[in-house]
Amino acid sequence: MDILTRLASSLTDGAVRLVDLTRTLSPDDPTIIMPPEFGQSWPVKIERISRYDGNGPAWYWNNISFGEHTGTHFDAPVHWVTGRDLPNNTVDTMPLAPMLAPVCVIDCTAEAEADADFLLTRDHILAWEAQHGKIPAGNWVFMRTGWGNKTGAAYANLDAEGAHTPGPDADAIRFLVEERDILGFGTETIGTDWGQGGHLTPPFPAHHYLHGAGKYGLQCLTGLEALPPTGAMILAAPLKILAGSGSPLRVVALVPGGPD
Ligand code: 23J
Ligand code: MN
């Protein structure tokens, strides 16, 4: 059978399931807060134009505004200074291939539950590989932490020092980029970096190494518990914003299901 006909029937008969990995884009979700000397992202705002009323008797629609890095969103290489001179580094010029690609999922739920400041290390990744095989080049790698099931203050988890959320250390992300040639790195937290990542060397190592090597980021993912460690694919196509550094998007996983 033709390959896409097979895919279509697999989607119909449940051999492949679609799973939503997206948080609802809402004013209720926290927006990243930068130190006061820096510019700030707009929060998500949704303002009604009409809803079958005097402003539009037969139609409902809204105006929306938000920063590029709000909600479940995509980071393009141009987002970081290390990726500023790379070709096709913006969401409108990037290749299509990263938008539909396989994903490896590293489960750090227990570690993140025990310690909000959990740091994913090269050793954790090597232990995952001992169980599931070497991470193939061109894969997304998702760090599953359970963070996507949190909301409000618990999700941002801020104190006087800033955010306390799990993330990769510099060596781990460098390993994934340089020795595994991943396509990108995804997290359930507000950024691809550790909450206290500004204090690492280099600061924000995930942003630094990923984008400097032309790799991509996804953050504020949810529902990663539905994904197997290997064998799933994700569809993640950012908005085609002119010279955009990133964008909110719908992230959908294709998960091999079959009769269970
Ligand atoms: C701007 C500056 C620093 C960071 C970020 C944005 C993000 O986390 C982001 O959404 O890419 S760390
Ligand atoms: Mn971002």
Coordinates of C-alpha atoms and ligand atoms in Angstrom, one line a residue:
M1 CA 0.0 0.0 0.0
D2 CA 1.1 3.6 -0.7
I3 CA 3.0 4.9 2.4
L4 CA 0.6 7.8 3.1
T5 CA -2.4 5.7 2.6
R6 CA -1.0 3.4 5.2
L7 CA -0.4 6.3 7.6
A8 CA -4.0 7.5 7.0
S9 CA -5.5 4.1 7.8
S10 CA -3.2 3.8 10.8
L11 CA -4.5 7.1 12.1
T12 CA -8.1 5.8 11.6
D13 CA -7.7 2.4 13.1
G14 CA -5.6 3.6 16.1
A15 CA -2.3 2.0 15.1
V16 CA -1.0 5.6 15.3
R17 CA -2.5 8.0 17.8
L18 CA -2.4 11.8 17.9
V19 CA -1.5 13.3 21.2
D20 CA -1.7 17.0 22.0
L21 CA 1.5 18.3 23.8
T22 CA 0.2 21.9 23.9
R23 CA -0.9 24.1 26.8
T24 CA -3.9 26.3 26.1
L25 CA -2.6 29.7 25.2
S26 CA -4.2 31.7 28.0
P27 CA -3.6 34.9 30.0
D28 CA -3.6 32.6 33.1
D29 CA -0.3 31.0 32.3
P30 CA 2.8 32.8 33.6
T31 CA 5.0 34.6 31.1
I32 CA 8.8 34.6 31.5
I33 CA 10.0 37.6 33.6
M34 CA 13.4 39.1 32.9
P35 CA 15.4 41.2 35.4
P36 CA 14.0 44.8 35.4
E37 CA 16.9 46.3 33.5
F38 CA 15.9 44.2 30.4
G39 CA 12.8 44.4 28.2
Q40 CA 9.8 42.3 29.0
S41 CA 7.6 39.9 27.0
W42 CA 4.0 40.9 26.4
P43 CA 1.7 38.5 28.3
V44 CA -1.0 36.7 26.4
K45 CA -4.0 39.0 25.9
I46 CA -7.3 38.0 24.3
E47 CA -9.8 40.8 23.6
R48 CA -13.3 40.1 22.2
I49 CA -14.2 42.0 19.0
S50 CA -17.7 40.6 18.8
R51 CA -19.8 37.6 19.8
Y52 CA -23.1 37.7 17.9
D53 CA -23.8 41.1 19.3
G54 CA -23.9 44.8 18.2
N55 CA -20.2 44.6 17.3
G56 CA -20.9 41.6 14.9
P57 CA -24.4 40.1 15.0
A58 CA -23.6 36.8 13.2
W59 CA -19.9 36.4 14.1
Y60 CA -17.5 35.8 17.0
W61 CA -13.9 36.7 16.9
N62 CA -11.0 38.1 19.1
N63 CA -8.0 40.2 18.9
I64 CA -4.9 38.6 20.4
S65 CA -1.5 39.8 21.5
F66 CA 1.5 38.0 23.0
G67 CA 5.3 37.7 23.0
E68 CA 6.9 35.3 20.6
H69 CA 8.0 33.3 23.7
T70 CA 4.7 32.7 25.5
G71 CA 2.7 29.5 26.1
T72 CA 3.9 26.3 24.4
H73 CA 6.3 27.8 22.0
F74 CA 9.2 27.2 19.5
D75 CA 12.7 28.8 19.7
A76 CA 14.5 29.4 16.5
P77 CA 18.4 29.7 16.3
V78 CA 18.2 33.5 15.9
H79 CA 16.7 33.8 19.4
W80 CA 20.1 33.6 20.9
V81 CA 23.2 35.7 20.1
T82 CA 25.2 32.5 19.4
G83 CA 22.8 31.8 16.4
R84 CA 22.5 35.3 15.1
D85 CA 24.6 34.8 11.9
L86 CA 23.4 31.4 10.9
P87 CA 21.6 31.0 7.6
N88 CA 17.8 30.4 7.7
N89 CA 17.8 31.0 11.5
T90 CA 14.3 32.6 11.8
V91 CA 10.9 30.9 12.0
D92 CA 10.0 32.2 8.5
T93 CA 13.2 30.9 6.8
M94 CA 14.0 27.7 8.7
P95 CA 13.7 24.4 6.9
L96 CA 10.5 22.3 7.2
A97 CA 12.2 19.1 8.3
P98 CA 12.4 19.9 12.0
M99 CA 8.7 20.5 12.0
L100 CA 8.0 16.7 11.6
A101 CA 10.6 14.6 13.3
P102 CA 11.2 11.7 15.7
V103 CA 11.6 12.3 19.4
C104 CA 13.4 10.6 22.3
V105 CA 11.9 11.3 25.7
I106 CA 14.0 11.2 28.9
D107 CA 11.9 10.7 31.9
C108 CA 13.1 12.8 34.9
T109 CA 9.7 12.9 36.7
A110 CA 10.9 11.3 39.9
E111 CA 14.0 13.4 40.1
A112 CA 12.1 16.7 39.4
E113 CA 9.5 15.8 41.9
A114 CA 12.2 15.3 44.6
D115 CA 14.1 18.4 43.6
A116 CA 12.7 21.4 41.7
D117 CA 16.3 22.4 40.9
F118 CA 17.1 19.0 39.3
L119 CA 19.9 19.2 36.7
L120 CA 19.9 16.7 33.9
T121 CA 23.5 15.6 33.3
R122 CA 25.4 13.6 30.7
D123 CA 25.4 10.6 33.0
H124 CA 21.6 10.6 33.1
I125 CA 21.5 10.7 29.4
L126 CA 24.1 7.8 29.1
A127 CA 22.0 5.8 31.6
W128 CA 18.9 6.4 29.4
E129 CA 20.9 5.3 26.4
A130 CA 22.0 2.1 28.1
Q131 CA 18.3 1.3 28.4
H132 CA 16.9 2.6 25.2
G133 CA 19.8 2.9 22.7
K134 CA 21.9 5.7 21.4
I135 CA 20.0 8.9 20.6
P136 CA 19.9 9.0 16.8
A137 CA 21.1 12.2 15.0
G138 CA 18.3 14.4 13.9
N139 CA 16.0 13.5 16.8
W140 CA 14.2 15.9 19.1
V141 CA 15.1 15.2 22.8
F142 CA 12.4 16.0 25.3
M143 CA 13.1 16.3 29.0
R144 CA 10.0 14.9 30.8
T145 CA 9.5 16.3 34.3
G146 CA 5.8 16.4 35.1
W147 CA 6.1 20.2 35.1
G148 CA 3.5 20.4 32.4
N149 CA 0.8 19.4 34.8
K150 CA 1.5 22.4 37.1
T151 CA -0.3 25.8 36.7
G152 CA 0.1 29.3 38.1
A153 CA 2.7 30.0 40.8
A154 CA 3.7 26.4 41.1
Y155 CA 4.4 26.3 37.4
A156 CA 6.7 29.4 37.4
N157 CA 8.0 28.4 40.9
L158 CA 9.6 31.8 41.6
D159 CA 11.3 33.0 44.8
A160 CA 13.7 35.9 45.5
E161 CA 16.4 34.1 43.6
G162 CA 14.2 33.6 40.5
A163 CA 12.8 30.4 39.0
H164 CA 13.3 27.0 40.5
T165 CA 12.6 24.5 37.7
P166 CA 14.5 21.5 36.3
G167 CA 16.6 21.7 33.2
P168 CA 19.9 20.5 31.6
D169 CA 23.4 21.4 32.7
A170 CA 25.9 22.8 30.2
D171 CA 27.7 19.6 29.7
A172 CA 24.5 17.6 29.0
I173 CA 23.2 20.0 26.4
R174 CA 26.7 20.2 24.8
F175 CA 26.8 16.4 24.7
L176 CA 23.4 16.3 22.9
V177 CA 24.4 19.0 20.4
E178 CA 28.0 18.0 19.7
E179 CA 28.0 14.3 20.2
R180 CA 24.4 13.3 19.3
D181 CA 23.6 16.0 16.7
I182 CA 20.1 16.3 18.0
L183 CA 17.6 18.5 16.1
G184 CA 16.4 20.3 19.2
F185 CA 15.5 20.1 22.9
G186 CA 12.1 20.3 24.5
T187 CA 11.0 20.9 28.1
E188 CA 7.8 21.3 30.0
T189 CA 9.1 24.3 31.9
I190 CA 9.0 28.0 30.9
G191 CA 12.4 27.8 29.2
T192 CA 14.6 25.2 27.7
D193 CA 17.1 26.2 30.4
W194 CA 17.3 25.3 34.0
G195 CA 15.4 27.8 36.2
Q196 CA 18.7 29.1 37.6
G197 CA 20.4 28.7 34.3
G198 CA 21.6 32.4 34.3
H199 CA 24.1 31.3 36.9
L200 CA 25.6 28.5 34.9
T201 CA 28.7 28.7 32.6
P202 CA 27.9 29.8 30.0
P203 CA 24.7 31.5 31.1
F204 CA 21.6 29.8 29.7
P205 CA 23.7 26.9 28.3
A206 CA 20.7 25.3 26.5
H207 CA 20.0 28.5 24.6
H208 CA 23.8 29.1 24.0
Y209 CA 24.7 25.7 22.6
L210 CA 21.4 24.7 20.9
H211 CA 21.0 27.9 18.9
G212 CA 24.7 28.4 18.3
A213 CA 24.6 25.1 16.5
G214 CA 21.4 25.8 14.5
K215 CA 19.3 23.6 16.8
Y216 CA 15.8 24.4 18.0
G217 CA 13.9 24.7 21.3
L218 CA 10.4 23.8 22.5
Q219 CA 9.1 24.7 25.9
C220 CA 6.0 24.8 28.0
L221 CA 5.1 21.4 26.6
T222 CA 2.6 19.2 28.4
G223 CA 1.4 15.6 28.3
L224 CA 4.8 14.1 27.7
E225 CA 3.7 11.1 29.9
A226 CA 1.8 9.9 26.8
L227 CA 5.0 9.4 24.8
P228 CA 7.2 6.3 24.7
P229 CA 10.9 6.8 25.3
T230 CA 11.5 6.2 21.6
G231 CA 9.3 5.6 18.5
A232 CA 7.1 8.7 18.5
M233 CA 7.2 11.7 16.1
I234 CA 6.2 15.3 16.7
L235 CA 4.6 17.9 14.5
A236 CA 5.7 21.3 15.6
A237 CA 5.3 24.1 13.0
P238 CA 5.8 27.6 14.3
L239 CA 3.9 30.6 12.9
K240 CA 5.7 32.1 9.8
I241 CA 6.4 35.4 11.6
L242 CA 8.6 37.8 9.5
A243 CA 12.2 37.5 11.0
G244 CA 10.6 35.8 14.0
S245 CA 12.7 34.4 16.9
G246 CA 10.0 31.9 17.9
S247 CA 6.3 31.5 18.2
P248 CA 3.5 29.8 20.1
L249 CA 2.4 26.8 18.3
R250 CA 0.4 23.6 18.5
V251 CA 2.6 20.6 19.2
V252 CA 1.1 17.2 18.2
A253 CA 2.7 13.8 18.7
L254 CA 2.2 10.7 16.5
V255 CA 2.4 7.8 18.9
P256 CA 2.4 4.1 17.8
G257 CA -0.6 2.7 19.5
G258 CA -2.0 -0.5 18.3
P259 CA -4.6 -2.6 20.1
D260 CA -3.7 -2.6 23.9
Ligands
23J1 C1 14.7 35.4 26.7 C2 15.9 35.5 27.5 C3 16.2 34.4 28.3 C4 15.5 33.3 28.2 C5 14.4 33.2 27.4 C6 14.0 34.2 26.6 C7 13.6 31.9 27.3 O1 13.6 31.1 28.1 C8 12.8 31.6 26.1 O2 11.5 31.6 26.1 O3 13.4 31.3 25.1 S1 15.9 31.9 29.2
MN2 MN 11.5 30.6 24.1

